[in-house]
CSV table of C-alpha atoms in Angstrom, one decimal:
chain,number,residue,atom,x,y,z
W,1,UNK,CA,0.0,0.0,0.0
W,2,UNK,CA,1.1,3.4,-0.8
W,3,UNK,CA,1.1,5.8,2.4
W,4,UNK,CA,-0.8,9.2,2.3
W,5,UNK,CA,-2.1,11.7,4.2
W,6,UNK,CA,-5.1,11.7,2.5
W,7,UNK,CA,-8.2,10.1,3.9
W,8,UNK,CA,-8.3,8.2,0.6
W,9,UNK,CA,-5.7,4.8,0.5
W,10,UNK,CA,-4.3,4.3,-2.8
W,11,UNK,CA,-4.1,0.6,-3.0
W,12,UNK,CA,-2.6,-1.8,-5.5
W,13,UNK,CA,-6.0,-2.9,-6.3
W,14,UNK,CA,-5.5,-5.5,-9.1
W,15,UNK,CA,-1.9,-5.5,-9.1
W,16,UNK,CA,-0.8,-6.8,-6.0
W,17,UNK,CA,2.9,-7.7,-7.2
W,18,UNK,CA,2.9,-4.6,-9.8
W,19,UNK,CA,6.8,-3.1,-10.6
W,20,UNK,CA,8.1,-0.3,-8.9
W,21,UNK,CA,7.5,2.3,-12.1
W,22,UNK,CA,3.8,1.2,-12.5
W,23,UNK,CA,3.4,2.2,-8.9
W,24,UNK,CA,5.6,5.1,-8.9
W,25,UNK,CA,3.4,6.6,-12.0
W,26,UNK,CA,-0.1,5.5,-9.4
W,27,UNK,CA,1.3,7.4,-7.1
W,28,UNK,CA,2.7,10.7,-9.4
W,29,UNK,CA,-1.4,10.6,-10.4
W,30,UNK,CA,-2.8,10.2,-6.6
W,31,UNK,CA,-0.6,13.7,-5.7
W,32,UNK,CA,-1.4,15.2,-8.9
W,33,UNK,CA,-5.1,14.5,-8.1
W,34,UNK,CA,-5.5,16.9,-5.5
W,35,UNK,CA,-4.4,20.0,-7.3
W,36,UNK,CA,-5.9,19.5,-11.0
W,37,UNK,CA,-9.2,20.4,-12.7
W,38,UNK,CA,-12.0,18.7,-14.1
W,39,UNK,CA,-11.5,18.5,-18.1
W,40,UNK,CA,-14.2,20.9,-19.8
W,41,UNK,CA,-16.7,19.7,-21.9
W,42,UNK,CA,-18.2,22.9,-23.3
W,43,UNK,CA,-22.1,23.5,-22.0
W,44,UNK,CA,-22.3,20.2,-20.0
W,45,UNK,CA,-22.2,20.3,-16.6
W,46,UNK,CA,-21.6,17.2,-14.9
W,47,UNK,CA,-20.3,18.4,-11.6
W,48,UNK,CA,-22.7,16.4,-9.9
W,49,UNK,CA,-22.3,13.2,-11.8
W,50,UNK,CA,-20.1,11.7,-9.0
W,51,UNK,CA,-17.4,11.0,-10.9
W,52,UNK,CA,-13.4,10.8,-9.8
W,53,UNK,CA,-14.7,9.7,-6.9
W,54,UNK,CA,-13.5,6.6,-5.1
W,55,UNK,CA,-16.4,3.9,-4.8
W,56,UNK,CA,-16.5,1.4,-2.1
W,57,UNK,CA,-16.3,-1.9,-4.8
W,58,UNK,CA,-13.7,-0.6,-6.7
W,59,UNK,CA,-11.6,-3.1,-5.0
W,60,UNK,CA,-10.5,-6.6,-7.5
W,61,UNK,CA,-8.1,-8.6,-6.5
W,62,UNK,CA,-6.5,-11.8,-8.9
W,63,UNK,CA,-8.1,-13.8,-6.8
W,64,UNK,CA,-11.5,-13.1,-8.2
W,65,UNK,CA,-10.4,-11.9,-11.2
W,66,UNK,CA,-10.5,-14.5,-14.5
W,67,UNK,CA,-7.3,-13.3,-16.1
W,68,UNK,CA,-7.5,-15.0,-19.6
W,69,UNK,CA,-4.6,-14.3,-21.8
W,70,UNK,CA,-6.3,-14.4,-25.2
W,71,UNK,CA,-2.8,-14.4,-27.2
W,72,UNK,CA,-2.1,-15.8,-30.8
W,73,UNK,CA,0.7,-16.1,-32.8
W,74,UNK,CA,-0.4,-13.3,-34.4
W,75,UNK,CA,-0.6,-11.1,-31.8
W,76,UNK,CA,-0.3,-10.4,-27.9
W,77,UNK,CA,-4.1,-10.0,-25.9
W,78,UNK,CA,-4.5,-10.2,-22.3
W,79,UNK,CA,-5.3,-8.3,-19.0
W,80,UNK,CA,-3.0,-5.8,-18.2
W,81,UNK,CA,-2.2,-7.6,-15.2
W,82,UNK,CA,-0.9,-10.0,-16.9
W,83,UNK,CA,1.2,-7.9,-19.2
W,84,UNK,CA,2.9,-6.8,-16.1
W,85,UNK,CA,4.0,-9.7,-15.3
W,86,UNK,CA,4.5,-11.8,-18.8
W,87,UNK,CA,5.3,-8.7,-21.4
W,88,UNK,CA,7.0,-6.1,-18.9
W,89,UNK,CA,9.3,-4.4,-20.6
W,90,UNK,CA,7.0,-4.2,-24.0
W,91,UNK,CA,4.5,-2.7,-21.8
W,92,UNK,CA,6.2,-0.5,-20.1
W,93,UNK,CA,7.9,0.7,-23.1
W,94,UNK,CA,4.1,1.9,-24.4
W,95,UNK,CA,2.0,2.7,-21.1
W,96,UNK,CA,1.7,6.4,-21.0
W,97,UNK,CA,4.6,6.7,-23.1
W,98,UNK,CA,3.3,8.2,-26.9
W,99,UNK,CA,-0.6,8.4,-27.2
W,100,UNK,CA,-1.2,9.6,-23.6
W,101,UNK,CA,1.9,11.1,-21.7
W,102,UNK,CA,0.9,13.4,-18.6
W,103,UNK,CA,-2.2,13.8,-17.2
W,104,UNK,CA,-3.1,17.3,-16.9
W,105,UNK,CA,-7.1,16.9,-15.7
W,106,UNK,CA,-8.5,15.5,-12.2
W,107,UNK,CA,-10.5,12.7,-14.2
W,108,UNK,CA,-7.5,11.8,-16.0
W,109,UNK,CA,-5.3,11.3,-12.7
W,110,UNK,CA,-7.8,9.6,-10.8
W,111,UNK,CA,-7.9,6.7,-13.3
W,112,UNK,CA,-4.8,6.3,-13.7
W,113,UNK,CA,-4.2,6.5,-9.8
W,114,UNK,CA,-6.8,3.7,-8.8
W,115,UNK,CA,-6.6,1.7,-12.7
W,116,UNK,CA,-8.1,-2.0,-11.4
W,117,UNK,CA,-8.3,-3.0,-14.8
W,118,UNK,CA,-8.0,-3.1,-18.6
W,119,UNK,CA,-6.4,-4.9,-21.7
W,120,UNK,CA,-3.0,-5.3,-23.5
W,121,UNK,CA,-3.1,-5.7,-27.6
W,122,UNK,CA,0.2,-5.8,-29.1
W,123,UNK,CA,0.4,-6.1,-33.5
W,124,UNK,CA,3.7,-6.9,-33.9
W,125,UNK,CA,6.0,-5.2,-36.8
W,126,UNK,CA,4.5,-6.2,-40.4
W,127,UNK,CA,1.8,-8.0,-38.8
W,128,UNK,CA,-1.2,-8.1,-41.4
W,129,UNK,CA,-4.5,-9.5,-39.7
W,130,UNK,CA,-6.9,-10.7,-42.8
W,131,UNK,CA,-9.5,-11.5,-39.7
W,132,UNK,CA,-10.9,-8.6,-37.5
W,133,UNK,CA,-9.9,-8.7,-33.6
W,134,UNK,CA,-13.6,-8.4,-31.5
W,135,UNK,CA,-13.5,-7.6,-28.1
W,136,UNK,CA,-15.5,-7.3,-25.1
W,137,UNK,CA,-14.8,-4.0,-23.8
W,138,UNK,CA,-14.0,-5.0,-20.2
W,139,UNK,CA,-14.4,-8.4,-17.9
W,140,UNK,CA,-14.7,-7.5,-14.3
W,141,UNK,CA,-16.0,-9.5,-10.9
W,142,UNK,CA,-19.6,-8.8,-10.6
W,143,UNK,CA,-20.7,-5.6,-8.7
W,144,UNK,CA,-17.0,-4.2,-9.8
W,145,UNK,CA,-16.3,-0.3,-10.0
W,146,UNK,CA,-14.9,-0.3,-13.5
W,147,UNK,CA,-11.3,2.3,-13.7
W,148,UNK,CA,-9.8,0.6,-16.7
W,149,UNK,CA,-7.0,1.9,-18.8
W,150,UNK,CA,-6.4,0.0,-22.2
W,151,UNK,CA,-3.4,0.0,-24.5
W,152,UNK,CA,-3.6,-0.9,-28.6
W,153,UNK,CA,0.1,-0.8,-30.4
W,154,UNK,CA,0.2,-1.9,-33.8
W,155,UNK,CA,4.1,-2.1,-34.6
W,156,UNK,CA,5.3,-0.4,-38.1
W,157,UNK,CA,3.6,-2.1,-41.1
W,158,UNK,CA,0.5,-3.8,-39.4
W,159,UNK,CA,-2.4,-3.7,-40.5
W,160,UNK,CA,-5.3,-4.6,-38.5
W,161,UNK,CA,-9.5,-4.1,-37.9
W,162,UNK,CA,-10.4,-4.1,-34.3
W,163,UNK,CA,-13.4,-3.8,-33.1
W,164,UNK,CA,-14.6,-2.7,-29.3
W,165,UNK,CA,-18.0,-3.4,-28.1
W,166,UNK,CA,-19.3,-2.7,-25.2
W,167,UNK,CA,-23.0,-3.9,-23.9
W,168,UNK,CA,-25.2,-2.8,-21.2
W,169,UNK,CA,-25.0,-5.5,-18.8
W,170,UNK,CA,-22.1,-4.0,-16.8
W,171,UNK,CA,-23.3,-3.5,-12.6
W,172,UNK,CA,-21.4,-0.5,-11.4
W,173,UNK,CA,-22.8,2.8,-11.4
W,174,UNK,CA,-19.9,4.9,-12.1
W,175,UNK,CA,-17.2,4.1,-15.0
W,176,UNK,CA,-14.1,5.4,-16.2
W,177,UNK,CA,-12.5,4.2,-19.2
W,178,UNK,CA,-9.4,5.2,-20.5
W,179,UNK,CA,-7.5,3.7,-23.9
W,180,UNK,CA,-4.5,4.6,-25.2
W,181,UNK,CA,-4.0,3.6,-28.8
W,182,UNK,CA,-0.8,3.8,-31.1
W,183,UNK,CA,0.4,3.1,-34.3
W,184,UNK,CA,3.7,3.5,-35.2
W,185,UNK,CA,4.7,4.3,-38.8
W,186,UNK,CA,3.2,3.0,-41.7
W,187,UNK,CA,0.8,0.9,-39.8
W,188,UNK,CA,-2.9,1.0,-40.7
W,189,UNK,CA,-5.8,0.6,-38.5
W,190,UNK,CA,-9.7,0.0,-38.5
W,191,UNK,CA,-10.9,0.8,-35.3
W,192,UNK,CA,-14.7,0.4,-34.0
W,193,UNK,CA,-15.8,1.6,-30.4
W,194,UNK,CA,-19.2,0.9,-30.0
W,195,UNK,CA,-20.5,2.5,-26.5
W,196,UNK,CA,-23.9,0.9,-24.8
W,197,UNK,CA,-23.4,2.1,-21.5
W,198,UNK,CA,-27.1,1.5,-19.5
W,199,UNK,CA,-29.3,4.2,-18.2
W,200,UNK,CA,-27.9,3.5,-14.2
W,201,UNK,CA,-24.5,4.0,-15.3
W,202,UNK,CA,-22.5,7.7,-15.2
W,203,UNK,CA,-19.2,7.7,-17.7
W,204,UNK,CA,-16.2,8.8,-18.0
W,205,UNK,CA,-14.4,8.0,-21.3
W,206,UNK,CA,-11.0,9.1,-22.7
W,207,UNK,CA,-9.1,7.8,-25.9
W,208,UNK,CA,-6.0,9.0,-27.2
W,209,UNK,CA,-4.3,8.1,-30.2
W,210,UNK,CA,-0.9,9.1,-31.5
W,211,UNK,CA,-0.2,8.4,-35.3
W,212,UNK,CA,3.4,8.0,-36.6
W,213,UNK,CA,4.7,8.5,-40.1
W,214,UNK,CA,2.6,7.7,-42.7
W,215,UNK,CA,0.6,5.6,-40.5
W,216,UNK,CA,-3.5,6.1,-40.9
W,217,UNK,CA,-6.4,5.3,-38.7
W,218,UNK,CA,-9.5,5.3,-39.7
W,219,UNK,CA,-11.7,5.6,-36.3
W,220,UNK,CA,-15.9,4.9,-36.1
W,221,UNK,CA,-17.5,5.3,-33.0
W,222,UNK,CA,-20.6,4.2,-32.0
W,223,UNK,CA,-21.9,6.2,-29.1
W,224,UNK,CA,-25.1,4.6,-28.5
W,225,UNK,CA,-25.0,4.5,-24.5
W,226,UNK,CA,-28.1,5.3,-22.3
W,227,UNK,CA,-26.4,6.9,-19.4
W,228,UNK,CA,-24.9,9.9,-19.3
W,229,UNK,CA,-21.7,10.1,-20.4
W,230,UNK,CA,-18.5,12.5,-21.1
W,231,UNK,CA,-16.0,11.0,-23.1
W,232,UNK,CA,-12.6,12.9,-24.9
W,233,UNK,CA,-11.3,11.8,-28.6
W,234,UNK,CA,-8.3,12.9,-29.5
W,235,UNK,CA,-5.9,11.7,-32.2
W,236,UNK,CA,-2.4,13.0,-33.0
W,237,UNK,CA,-0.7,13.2,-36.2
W,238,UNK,CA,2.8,13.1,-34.7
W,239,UNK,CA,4.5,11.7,-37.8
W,240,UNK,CA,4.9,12.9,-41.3
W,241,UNK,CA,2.2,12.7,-44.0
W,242,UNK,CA,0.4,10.5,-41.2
W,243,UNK,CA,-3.6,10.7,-41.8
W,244,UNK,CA,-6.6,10.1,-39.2
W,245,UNK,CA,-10.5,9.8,-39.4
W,246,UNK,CA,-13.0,10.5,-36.7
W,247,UNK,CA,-16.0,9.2,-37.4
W,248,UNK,CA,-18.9,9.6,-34.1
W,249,UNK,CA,-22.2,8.9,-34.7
W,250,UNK,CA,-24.5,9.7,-31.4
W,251,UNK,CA,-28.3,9.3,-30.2
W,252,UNK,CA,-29.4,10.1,-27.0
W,253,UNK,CA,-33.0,9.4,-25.5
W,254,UNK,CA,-35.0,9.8,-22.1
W,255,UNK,CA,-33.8,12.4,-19.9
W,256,UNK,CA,-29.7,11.4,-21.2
W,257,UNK,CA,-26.8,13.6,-21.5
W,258,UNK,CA,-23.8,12.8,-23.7
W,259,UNK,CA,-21.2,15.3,-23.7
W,260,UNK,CA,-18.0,14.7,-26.6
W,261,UNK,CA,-14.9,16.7,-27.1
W,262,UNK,CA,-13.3,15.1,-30.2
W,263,UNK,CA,-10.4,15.9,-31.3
W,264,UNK,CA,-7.6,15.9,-34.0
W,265,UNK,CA,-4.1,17.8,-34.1
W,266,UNK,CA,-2.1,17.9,-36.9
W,267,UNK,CA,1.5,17.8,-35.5
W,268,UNK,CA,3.8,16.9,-38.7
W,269,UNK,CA,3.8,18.7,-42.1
W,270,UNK,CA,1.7,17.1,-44.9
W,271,UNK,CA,-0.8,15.4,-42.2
W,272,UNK,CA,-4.3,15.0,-42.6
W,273,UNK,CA,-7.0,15.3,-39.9
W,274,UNK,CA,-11.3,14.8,-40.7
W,275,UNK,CA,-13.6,14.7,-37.9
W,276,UNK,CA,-16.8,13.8,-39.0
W,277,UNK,CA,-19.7,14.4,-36.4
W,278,UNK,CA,-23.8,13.3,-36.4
W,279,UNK,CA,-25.7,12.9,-33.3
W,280,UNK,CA,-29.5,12.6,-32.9
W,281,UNK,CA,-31.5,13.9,-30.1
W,282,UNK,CA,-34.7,12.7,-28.8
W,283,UNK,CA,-37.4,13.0,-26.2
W,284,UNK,CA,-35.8,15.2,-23.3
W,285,UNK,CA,-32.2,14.6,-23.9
W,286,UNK,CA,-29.4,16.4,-24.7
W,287,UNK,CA,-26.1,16.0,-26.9
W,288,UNK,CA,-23.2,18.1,-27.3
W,289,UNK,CA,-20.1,17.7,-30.0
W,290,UNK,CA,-17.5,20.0,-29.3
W,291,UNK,CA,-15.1,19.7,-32.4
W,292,UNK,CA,-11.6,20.8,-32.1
W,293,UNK,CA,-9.1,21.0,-34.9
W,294,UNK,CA,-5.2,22.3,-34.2
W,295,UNK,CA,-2.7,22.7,-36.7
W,296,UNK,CA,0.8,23.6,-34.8
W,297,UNK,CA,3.4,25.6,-35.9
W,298,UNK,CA,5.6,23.8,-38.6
W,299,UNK,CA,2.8,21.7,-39.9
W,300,UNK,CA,2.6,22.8,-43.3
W,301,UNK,CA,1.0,21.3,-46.3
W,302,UNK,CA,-1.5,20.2,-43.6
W,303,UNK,CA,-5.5,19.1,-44.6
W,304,UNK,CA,-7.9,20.1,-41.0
W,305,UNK,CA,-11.5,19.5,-41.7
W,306,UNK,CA,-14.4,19.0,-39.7
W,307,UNK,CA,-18.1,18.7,-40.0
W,308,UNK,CA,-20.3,18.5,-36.5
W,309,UNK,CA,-24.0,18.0,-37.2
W,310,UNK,CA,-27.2,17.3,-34.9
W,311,UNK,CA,-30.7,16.3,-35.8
W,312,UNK,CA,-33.4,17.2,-33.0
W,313,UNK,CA,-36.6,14.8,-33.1
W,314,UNK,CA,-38.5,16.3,-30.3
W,315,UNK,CA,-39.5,19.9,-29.3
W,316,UNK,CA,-37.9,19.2,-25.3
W,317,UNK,CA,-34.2,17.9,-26.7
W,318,UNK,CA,-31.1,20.2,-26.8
W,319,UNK,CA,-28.2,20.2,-28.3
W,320,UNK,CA,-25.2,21.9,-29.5
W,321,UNK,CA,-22.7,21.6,-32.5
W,322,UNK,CA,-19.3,23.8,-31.8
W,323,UNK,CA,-16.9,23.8,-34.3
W,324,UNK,CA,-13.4,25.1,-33.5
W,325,UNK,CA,-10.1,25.6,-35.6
W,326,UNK,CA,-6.9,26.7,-34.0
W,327,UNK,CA,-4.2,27.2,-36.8
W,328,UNK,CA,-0.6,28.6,-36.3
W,329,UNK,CA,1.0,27.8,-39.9
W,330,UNK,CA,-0.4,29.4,-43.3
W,331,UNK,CA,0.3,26.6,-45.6
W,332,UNK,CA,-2.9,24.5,-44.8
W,333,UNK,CA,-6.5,23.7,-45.9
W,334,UNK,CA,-8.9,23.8,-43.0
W,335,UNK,CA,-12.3,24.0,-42.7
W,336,UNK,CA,-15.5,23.4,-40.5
W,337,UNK,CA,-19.1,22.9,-40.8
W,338,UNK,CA,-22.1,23.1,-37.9
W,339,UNK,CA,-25.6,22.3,-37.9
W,340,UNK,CA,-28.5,21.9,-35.8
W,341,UNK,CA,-31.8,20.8,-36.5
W,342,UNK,CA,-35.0,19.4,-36.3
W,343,UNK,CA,-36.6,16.4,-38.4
W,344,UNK,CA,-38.1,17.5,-42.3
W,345,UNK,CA,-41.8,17.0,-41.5
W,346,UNK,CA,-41.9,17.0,-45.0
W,347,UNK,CA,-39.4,13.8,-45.5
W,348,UNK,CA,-41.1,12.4,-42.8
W,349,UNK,CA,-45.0,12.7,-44.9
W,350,UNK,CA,-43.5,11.6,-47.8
W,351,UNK,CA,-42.6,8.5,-45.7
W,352,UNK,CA,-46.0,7.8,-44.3
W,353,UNK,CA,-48.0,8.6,-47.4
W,354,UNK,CA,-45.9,5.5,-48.8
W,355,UNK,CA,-48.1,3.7,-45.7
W,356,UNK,CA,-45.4,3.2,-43.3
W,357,UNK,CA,-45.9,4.0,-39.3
W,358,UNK,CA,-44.5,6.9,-37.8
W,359,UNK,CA,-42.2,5.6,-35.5
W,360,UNK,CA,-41.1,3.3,-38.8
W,361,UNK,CA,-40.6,6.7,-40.8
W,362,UNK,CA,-38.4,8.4,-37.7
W,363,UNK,CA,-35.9,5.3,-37.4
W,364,UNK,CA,-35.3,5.1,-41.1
W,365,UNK,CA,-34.9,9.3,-41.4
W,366,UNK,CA,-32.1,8.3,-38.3
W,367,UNK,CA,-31.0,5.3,-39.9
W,368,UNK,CA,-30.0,7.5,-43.1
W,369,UNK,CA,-28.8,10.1,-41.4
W,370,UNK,CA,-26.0,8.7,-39.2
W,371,UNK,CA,-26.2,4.8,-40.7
W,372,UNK,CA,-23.7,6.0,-43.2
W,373,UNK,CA,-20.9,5.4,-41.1
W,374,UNK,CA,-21.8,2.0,-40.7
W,375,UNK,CA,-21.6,1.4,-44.3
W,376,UNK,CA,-18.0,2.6,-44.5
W,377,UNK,CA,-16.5,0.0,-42.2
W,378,UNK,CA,-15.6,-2.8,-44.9
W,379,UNK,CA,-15.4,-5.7,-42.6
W,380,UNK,CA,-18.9,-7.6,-42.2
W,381,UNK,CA,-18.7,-8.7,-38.6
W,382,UNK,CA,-17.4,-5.4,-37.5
W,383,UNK,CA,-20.2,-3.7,-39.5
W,384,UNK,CA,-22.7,-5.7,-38.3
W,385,UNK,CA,-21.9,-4.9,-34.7
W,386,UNK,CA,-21.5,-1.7,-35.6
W,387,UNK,CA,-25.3,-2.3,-36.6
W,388,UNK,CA,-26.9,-4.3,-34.6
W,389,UNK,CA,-26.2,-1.7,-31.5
W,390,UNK,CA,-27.8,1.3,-33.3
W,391,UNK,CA,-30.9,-0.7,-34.3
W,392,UNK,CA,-30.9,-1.1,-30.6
W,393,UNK,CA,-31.0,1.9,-29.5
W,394,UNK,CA,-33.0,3.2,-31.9
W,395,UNK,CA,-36.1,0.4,-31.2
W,396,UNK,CA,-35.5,0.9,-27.0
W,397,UNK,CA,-34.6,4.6,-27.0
């Protein structure tokens, strides 16, 4: 146990054998903890949510813990407590190293201080996966406090699809995720996060990428939760002529919030950087896509685009789209575009003249409107995931 004066103990929770520099960066978070901020998400207030606060099951020990290493030849998978122990140095060489390096925000330290779980994926150099990787987003002991911090690394030259899907059976009220994802150069990555986080549970979601030389990512997320949720997106084209996609499609429903800074900087010269934005909003909820584009000093020949666009289908939801470019190099192409609005009565006749229900006409209007990203993801099974979740929350929500 680490000693503090605080009235919180920061215990090794599910590491009770962790090394000395896994510990040592628990603890640099713990202090840090008391002096930083909450991150801002731009008109959501979620001081009340509870979260970065230390429940009373966060505790899992290995005892109760069903650490599966799910390795291939192919590639490393397993708990990060195993990957302490069995992949140390490869680990350590990645863990808060390139995609997420010092965290500056209260939510940020608090996971990392009280981490009790999370995954290790490792692609190695050249790797080329023909079959997508599906994961469950996290395994814990029942009635768990999920603080989970997960680390992707495709080596240079892979190629790989993963795809990350959550469901809504998970007990704990309060979660914070955190994944760290990185691809060094000229690897190339299809990655799916699909979010169905259930209406008793409060979130707390941040994913950082770093993208090396010529690397690209293409990135779809499904935020299809019904909780409310805060979650960060950011991507950073660290290496030359390195390209990323952010692709977040978003519905909320009931009396929901979902709050999403997304993110891409463009860190290299000749990078390119889309965010690509729809949410829809219904009943008494309320979404929020805050879009942030940065092009840094030195980054010329740069490509910054953005388009952040919400369709309201109910006279009580809310939302907002808020485009933002920060640019510090004249030899670029950047551009945004922000919408908010309410359903086409007009699309939606046309639909039920043709003798279909209301509720039918809505879902397909939604279906076309953010069901596009779904069609871009080439792999079937990943697409169908992709799928199957929306049509969920589109029937229940």
């Amino acid at each position: 146990m680490i000693e503090t004066d605080s009235k919180i103990n920061l215990t090794s929770f599910l590491f009770p054998n962790e090394p000395t520099w896994f510990t040592n960066l628990r603890k640099k978070a713990f202090e840090k903890l008391q002096t930083t901020k909450d991150p801002r998400f731009a008109k959501v207030d979620y001081r009340d949510w509870g979260l970065g606060e230390t429940p009373a099951n966060a505790v899992a020990t290995d005892e109760n813990m069903k650490l599966v290493d799910q390795s291939t030849r192919e590639y490393i998978l397993c708990p990060i407590a195993l990957a302490l122990v069995k992949h140390e140095k490869l680990f350590q060489t990645y863990y808060m190293k390139k995609a997420l390096t010092e965290p500056a925000d209260r939510l940020t330290n608090f996971s990392t201080a009280f981490v009790n779980a999370g995954n290790f994926l490792y692609i190695p150099k050249q790797a080329q996966l023909d079959e997508p990787i599906m994961l469950d987003q996290i395994d814990l002991p029942e009635n768990s406090a999920e603080i989970s911090h997960n680390l992707l690394v495709l080596g240079e030259g892979a190629k790989a699809t993963i795809c990350l899907a959550g469901d809504a059976k998970q007990t704990a009220s309060k979660i914070h995720r955190i994944t760290e994802i990185v691809l060094e150069a000229n690897s190339q990555l299809t990655l799916i996060n699909v979010d169905s986080f259930s209406t008793e549970e409060t979130v707390y979601v941040n994913r950082q990428a770093y993208v090396g030389e010529n690397a690209k990512l293409n990135w779809t997320i499904g935020s299809f939760s019904d909780g409310k949720v805060v979650s960060e997106m950011n991507a950073e084209l660290v290496g030359r002529r390195a390209t990323a996609t952010i692709n977040n499609a978003a519905i909320t429903s009931g009396n929901q919030i979902q709050g999403m800074n997304t993110r891409l900087t463009n860190l290299a010269p000749y990078t390119v950087g889309k965010i690509r934005q729809r949410g829809v909003i219904l009943d008494q909820s309320r979404l929020v896509f805050n879009g942030i584009g940065k092009i840094v000093h030195g980054a010329h020949g740069t490509i910054a685009e953005q388009e952040n666009r919400i369709l309201m289908l109910s006279d009580q939801a809310s939302g907002d789209a808020n485009p933002i470019l920060l640019i510090d190099e004249n030899d670029v192409v950047a551009g945004h575009a922000a919408s908010v609005g309410r359903l086409d009565k007009k699309q939606l006749y046309y639909l039920m003249s043709r003798g279909l229900p209301k509720a039918t006409a809505k879902r397909l209007v939604v279906r076309g409107f953010i069901g596009s990203f779904a069609k871009e993801i080439q792999n079937q099974q990943a697409r169908e995931t992709f799928r199957k979740v929306l049509e969920r929350k589109l029937t229940n929500g």
